[in-house]
Amino acid sequence: MTGCELCGRNDVLVFTFIEGVKFKVCSICKKFGKVLEENVKRQERPNIRKSEFTELIVDNFNILIKSAREKICLSQSDLANKLNEKESIISKVEQGSIKPNLELAKKLEKFFDLKLIFREELNESVTVKSKSSGFTIGDFVKKDS
């Protein structure tokens, strides 16, 4: 069995939400928060791989947008009106002085049939250690008392 993350007691643990943080606590310490899951699994996998994606805008967005606009003989003002955006924003995006937010980039992609947004995978390896003993929050509180 692993120890309670608050007091260190060896007991059956439950996931409990205490003061905005999720803890694995014993049956005594669970009264300090809201129980989320009963009977926490005792065996944890050591290397859990999380995959998340983020959406990014291509580096040459300004050139692609300006070229596409000029190709269809549209002024910055007309483009701004069609996209319901400010002309100054369109101008700054084409100059490259600001990067369009994802909402504007999606509007531009749809309007010009361009590819401005790409997804990049963020890999994060999380090592989960089985805790049989060690320093707990309870130890910290006891130490300061």
Backbone as numpy.savetxt, mean C-alpha at the origin, in Angstrom:
# Nx Ny Nz CAx CAy CAz Cx Cy Cz
4.00 -24.09 22.20 3.18 -22.89 22.20 4.04 -21.65 22.20
3.53 -20.62 21.61 4.26 -19.36 21.62 3.72 -18.49 22.73
4.47 -17.46 23.07 4.08 -16.60 24.18 3.21 -15.44 23.77
2.46 -14.96 24.72 1.60 -13.79 24.52 2.47 -12.57 24.21
2.06 -11.78 23.24 2.85 -10.61 22.86 2.73 -9.47 23.85
1.82 -9.56 24.80 1.72 -8.54 25.84 2.42 -8.95 27.12
2.10 -10.15 27.63 2.66 -10.55 28.93 3.70 -11.66 28.84
3.79 -12.35 27.69 4.78 -13.40 27.53 4.31 -14.76 27.99
3.12 -14.85 28.56 2.57 -16.10 29.08 2.39 -17.12 27.97
2.77 -18.37 28.24 2.56 -19.45 27.28 1.13 -19.95 27.44
0.35 -19.79 26.39 -1.06 -20.11 26.43 -1.55 -20.24 25.00
-2.80 -20.67 24.84 -3.42 -20.64 23.53 -3.66 -19.17 23.20
-3.25 -18.74 22.01 -3.30 -17.32 21.66 -4.47 -17.02 20.74
-4.92 -15.77 20.81 -5.98 -15.27 19.93 -5.53 -13.94 19.36
-5.91 -13.67 18.08 -5.64 -12.36 17.50 -6.61 -11.38 18.12
-6.07 -10.30 18.67 -6.88 -9.29 19.34 -6.44 -7.90 18.90
-7.38 -7.03 18.65 -7.11 -5.66 18.25 -7.10 -4.80 19.51
-5.90 -4.31 19.88 -5.74 -3.53 21.11 -5.09 -2.19 20.77
-5.77 -1.09 21.10 -5.25 0.25 20.86 -4.78 0.44 19.42
-5.54 -0.08 18.46 -5.23 0.12 17.06 -4.18 -0.82 16.48
-3.74 -1.82 17.25 -2.71 -2.75 16.79 -3.21 -4.19 16.98
-2.88 -5.05 16.00 -3.28 -6.46 16.06 -2.19 -7.24 16.79
-2.56 -7.92 17.88 -1.64 -8.71 18.68 -2.10 -10.15 18.78
-1.14 -11.05 19.08 -1.46 -12.42 19.47 -1.34 -12.44 20.99
-2.48 -12.61 21.66 -2.46 -12.52 23.12 -3.10 -13.74 23.76
-2.83 -13.92 25.04 -3.36 -15.03 25.81 -4.80 -14.77 26.23
-5.40 -15.76 26.87 -6.80 -15.64 27.29 -7.01 -14.56 28.34
-5.99 -14.22 29.09 -6.10 -13.17 30.10 -6.00 -11.78 29.45
-5.05 -11.60 28.55 -4.82 -10.29 27.92 -5.85 -9.94 26.85
-6.64 -10.93 26.39 -7.61 -10.62 25.34 -8.69 -9.67 25.82
-8.85 -9.52 27.12 -9.87 -8.60 27.66 -9.51 -7.13 27.42
-8.26 -6.85 27.03 -7.83 -5.48 26.79 -8.19 -4.96 25.40
-8.78 -5.81 24.57 -9.12 -5.38 23.21 -10.27 -6.18 22.65
-10.40 -6.11 21.34 -11.48 -6.82 20.63 -10.87 -8.05 19.96
-11.42 -9.21 20.27 -10.92 -10.47 19.71 -11.31 -10.55 18.24
-10.31 -10.78 17.37 -10.54 -10.89 15.93 -10.64 -12.34 15.49
-9.71 -13.19 15.97 -9.69 -14.60 15.59 -9.35 -15.43 16.82
-10.10 -16.48 17.01 -9.80 -17.41 18.10 -8.77 -18.43 17.62
-8.02 -18.99 18.55 -7.07 -20.08 18.29 -6.13 -19.79 17.13
-5.15 -18.96 17.36 -4.13 -18.65 16.36 -3.37 -19.93 16.04
-3.13 -20.16 14.77 -2.40 -21.35 14.35 -1.01 -21.32 14.96
-0.59 -22.45 15.46 0.69 -22.52 16.15 1.88 -22.55 15.19
1.70 -23.14 14.02 2.81 -23.25 13.09 2.66 -22.20 12.00
3.67 -21.36 11.90 3.65 -20.30 10.90 4.69 -20.58 9.85
4.43 -20.14 8.62 5.37 -20.35 7.53 6.47 -19.30 7.61
7.73 -19.70 7.52 8.84 -18.77 7.72 9.02 -17.70 6.65
8.85 -17.99 5.40 9.05 -16.99 4.36 7.78 -16.84 3.53
6.99 -15.87 3.88 5.75 -15.59 3.16 6.06 -14.50 2.15
5.67 -14.73 0.91 5.94 -13.75 -0.13 4.66 -13.02 -0.48
4.69 -11.72 -0.32 3.55 -10.89 -0.67 3.81 -10.26 -2.03
2.80 -10.24 -2.87 2.93 -9.57 -4.15 1.91 -8.45 -4.22
2.40 -7.26 -4.44 1.53 -6.11 -4.60 1.96 -5.40 -5.86
1.05 -4.65 -6.43 1.35 -3.90 -7.64 1.16 -2.43 -7.39
1.92 -1.64 -8.12 1.74 -0.20 -8.10 1.63 0.26 -9.55
0.85 1.30 -9.76 0.71 1.85 -11.10 1.62 3.06 -11.23
2.43 3.06 -12.28 3.37 4.14 -12.53 3.14 4.72 -13.92
3.59 5.94 -14.10 3.44 6.62 -15.39 4.78 6.57 -16.12
4.73 6.30 -17.40 5.96 6.19 -18.20 6.76 7.48 -18.12
8.07 7.37 -18.30 8.96 8.53 -18.18 8.75 9.57 -19.27
8.46 9.14 -20.48 8.33 10.08 -21.60 6.87 10.49 -21.84
6.08 10.56 -20.77 4.66 10.89 -20.89 4.43 12.20 -21.61
5.26 13.21 -21.32 5.05 14.54 -21.91 5.20 14.53 -23.43
6.18 13.81 -23.92 6.41 13.72 -25.37 5.26 12.98 -26.05
4.83 11.87 -25.44 3.74 11.08 -26.00 2.44 11.89 -26.08
2.15 12.63 -25.03 0.91 13.40 -24.97 0.94 14.54 -25.98
2.04 15.27 -26.01 2.14 16.41 -26.93 2.07 15.93 -28.38
2.78 14.86 -28.69 2.77 14.32 -30.06 1.38 13.88 -30.48
0.69 13.20 -29.57 -0.67 12.72 -29.88 -1.62 13.89 -30.09
-1.48 14.93 -29.28 -2.34 16.11 -29.42 -2.08 16.83 -30.73
-0.81 17.03 -31.05 -0.46 17.72 -32.29 -0.85 16.92 -33.52
-0.80 15.59 -33.41 -1.14 14.72 -34.53 -2.59 14.91 -34.97
-3.47 15.19 -34.03 -4.88 15.40 -34.39 -5.25 16.89 -34.45
-4.22 17.74 -34.51 -4.40 19.20 -34.65 -5.33 19.78 -33.59
-5.04 19.47 -32.34 -5.86 19.95 -31.23 -5.01 20.90 -30.38
-5.56 22.02 -29.99 -4.83 22.95 -29.12 -4.89 22.45 -27.68
-4.01 22.98 -26.84 -4.02 22.62 -25.42 -5.35 23.02 -24.79
-5.86 24.17 -25.20 -7.14 24.66 -24.67 -8.28 23.71 -25.03
-8.32 23.26 -26.29 -9.37 22.34 -26.72 -9.27 21.00 -25.98
-8.04 20.52 -25.81 -7.84 19.26 -25.09 -8.31 19.40 -23.64
-7.95 20.51 -23.03 -8.35 20.75 -21.65 -9.88 20.74 -21.53
-10.56 21.39 -22.47 -12.03 21.42 -22.45 -12.62 20.02 -22.61
-12.06 19.23 -23.53 -12.59 17.89 -23.78 -12.39 16.95 -22.58
-11.29 17.19 -21.84 -11.00 16.33 -20.68 -11.52 16.91 -19.37
-12.12 18.10 -19.46 -12.61 18.81 -18.27 -11.46 19.07 -17.28
-10.37 19.58 -17.81 -9.18 19.91 -17.03 -8.79 21.35 -17.30
-7.92 21.90 -16.49 -7.42 23.26 -16.71 -6.36 23.24 -17.80
-6.36 24.28 -18.62 -5.36 24.38 -19.69 -3.95 24.44 -19.12
-3.80 25.11 -17.97 -2.47 25.23 -17.35 -1.92 23.86 -16.95
-2.80 22.96 -16.52 -2.36 21.60 -16.16 -1.86 20.86 -17.40
-2.63 20.96 -18.48 -2.23 20.30 -19.74 -0.88 20.85 -20.20
-0.72 22.16 -20.13 0.53 22.80 -20.53 1.71 22.29 -19.69
1.53 22.26 -18.38 2.61 21.81 -17.48 2.93 20.33 -17.69
1.92 19.52 -17.96 2.14 18.10 -18.22 2.95 17.93 -19.50
2.57 18.67 -20.55 3.31 18.57 -21.82 4.73 19.09 -21.70
4.96 20.07 -20.86 6.32 20.58 -20.65 7.15 19.61 -19.81
6.47 18.73 -19.08 7.16 17.79 -18.21 7.46 18.37 -16.85
6.93 19.55 -16.55 7.19 20.16 -15.25 6.37 19.52 -14.14
5.24 18.90 -14.51 4.49 18.09 -13.54 4.12 16.77 -14.20
3.98 15.76 -13.37 3.56 14.45 -13.84 2.05 14.36 -13.62
1.30 13.86 -14.60 -0.14 13.77 -14.39 -0.46 12.75 -13.29
-1.52 13.02 -12.54 -1.94 12.01 -11.57 -2.57 10.84 -12.34
-2.85 9.76 -11.65 -3.36 8.57 -12.34 -4.70 8.83 -13.01
-5.54 9.64 -12.40 -6.85 9.93 -12.99 -6.70 10.65 -14.33
-5.85 11.67 -14.38 -5.62 12.40 -15.62 -4.92 11.51 -16.64
-3.97 10.71 -16.20 -3.26 9.80 -17.11 -4.23 8.81 -17.75
-5.19 8.33 -16.98 -6.19 7.41 -17.53 -7.09 8.11 -18.55
-7.45 9.37 -18.27 -8.24 10.15 -19.23 -7.47 10.31 -20.54
-6.19 10.66 -20.43 -5.35 10.86 -21.61 -5.16 9.56 -22.38
-4.96 8.46 -21.65 -4.82 7.15 -22.30 -6.06 6.83 -23.13
-7.21 7.04 -22.53 -8.46 6.73 -23.21 -8.70 7.66 -24.40
-8.45 8.94 -24.21 -8.70 9.93 -25.26 -7.80 9.70 -26.47
-6.50 9.49 -26.22 -5.54 9.34 -27.32 -5.26 7.89 -27.69
-5.80 6.94 -26.96 -5.50 5.53 -27.15 -3.99 5.29 -27.03
-3.44 5.80 -25.92 -2.02 5.68 -25.61 -1.82 4.76 -24.42
-0.61 4.32 -24.22 -0.25 3.56 -23.04 0.67 4.43 -22.20
0.11 5.05 -21.16 0.88 5.93 -20.29 1.14 5.32 -18.91
0.32 4.34 -18.54 0.41 3.74 -17.21 0.85 2.29 -17.34
1.78 1.91 -16.47 2.18 0.50 -16.41 2.19 0.05 -14.97
2.02 -1.25 -14.79 2.00 -1.82 -13.45 3.35 -2.43 -13.13
3.81 -2.18 -11.92 5.08 -2.75 -11.48 4.82 -3.54 -10.21
5.38 -4.74 -10.17 5.19 -5.60 -9.01 6.16 -5.21 -7.92
5.63 -5.09 -6.72 6.46 -4.83 -5.55 6.57 -6.13 -4.79
7.76 -6.67 -4.69 7.96 -7.91 -3.95 8.51 -7.59 -2.59
7.91 -8.22 -1.61 8.36 -7.99 -0.25 8.38 -9.34 0.44
9.54 -9.76 0.89 9.62 -11.01 1.64 9.51 -10.68 3.10
8.60 -11.36 3.75 8.38 -11.14 5.16 8.81 -12.40 5.88
9.71 -12.28 6.82 10.14 -13.43 7.60 9.36 -13.43 8.90
8.63 -14.50 9.14 7.84 -14.64 10.34 8.58 -15.59 11.26
8.91 -15.10 12.43 9.65 -15.92 13.37 8.70 -16.48 14.42
8.88 -17.74 14.71 8.10 -18.35 15.77 8.69 -17.86 17.09
7.84 -17.36 17.95 8.31 -16.73 19.17 8.04 -17.66 20.36
9.09 -18.25 20.89 8.91 -19.10 22.05 9.22 -18.32 23.33
10.16 -17.42 23.24 10.47 -16.55 24.36 11.18 -15.34 23.81
11.27 -14.33 24.60 11.92 -13.11 24.14 11.29 -11.91 24.79
11.67 -10.77 24.35 11.21 -9.52 24.91 9.82 -9.20 24.39
8.88 -8.94 25.28 7.51 -8.62 24.90 7.16 -7.21 25.35
6.01 -6.72 24.94 5.55 -5.41 25.40 5.36 -5.45 26.91
4.89 -6.57 27.39 4.72 -6.72 28.84 6.04 -6.60 29.57
7.12 -7.16 29.01 8.45 -7.04 29.61 8.86 -5.57 29.64
8.58 -4.85 28.58 8.94 -3.43 28.50 8.20 -2.65 29.58
6.92 -2.92 29.74 6.12 -2.20 30.75 6.62 -2.54 32.14
6.91 -3.81 32.39 7.43 -4.24 33.70 8.78 -3.60 33.99
9.61 -3.45 32.95 10.96 -2.89 33.10 10.90 -1.43 33.53
9.95 -0.67 32.95 9.84 0.76 33.26 9.15 1.02 34.61
8.44 0.05 35.12 7.68 0.25 36.37 8.59 0.24 37.58
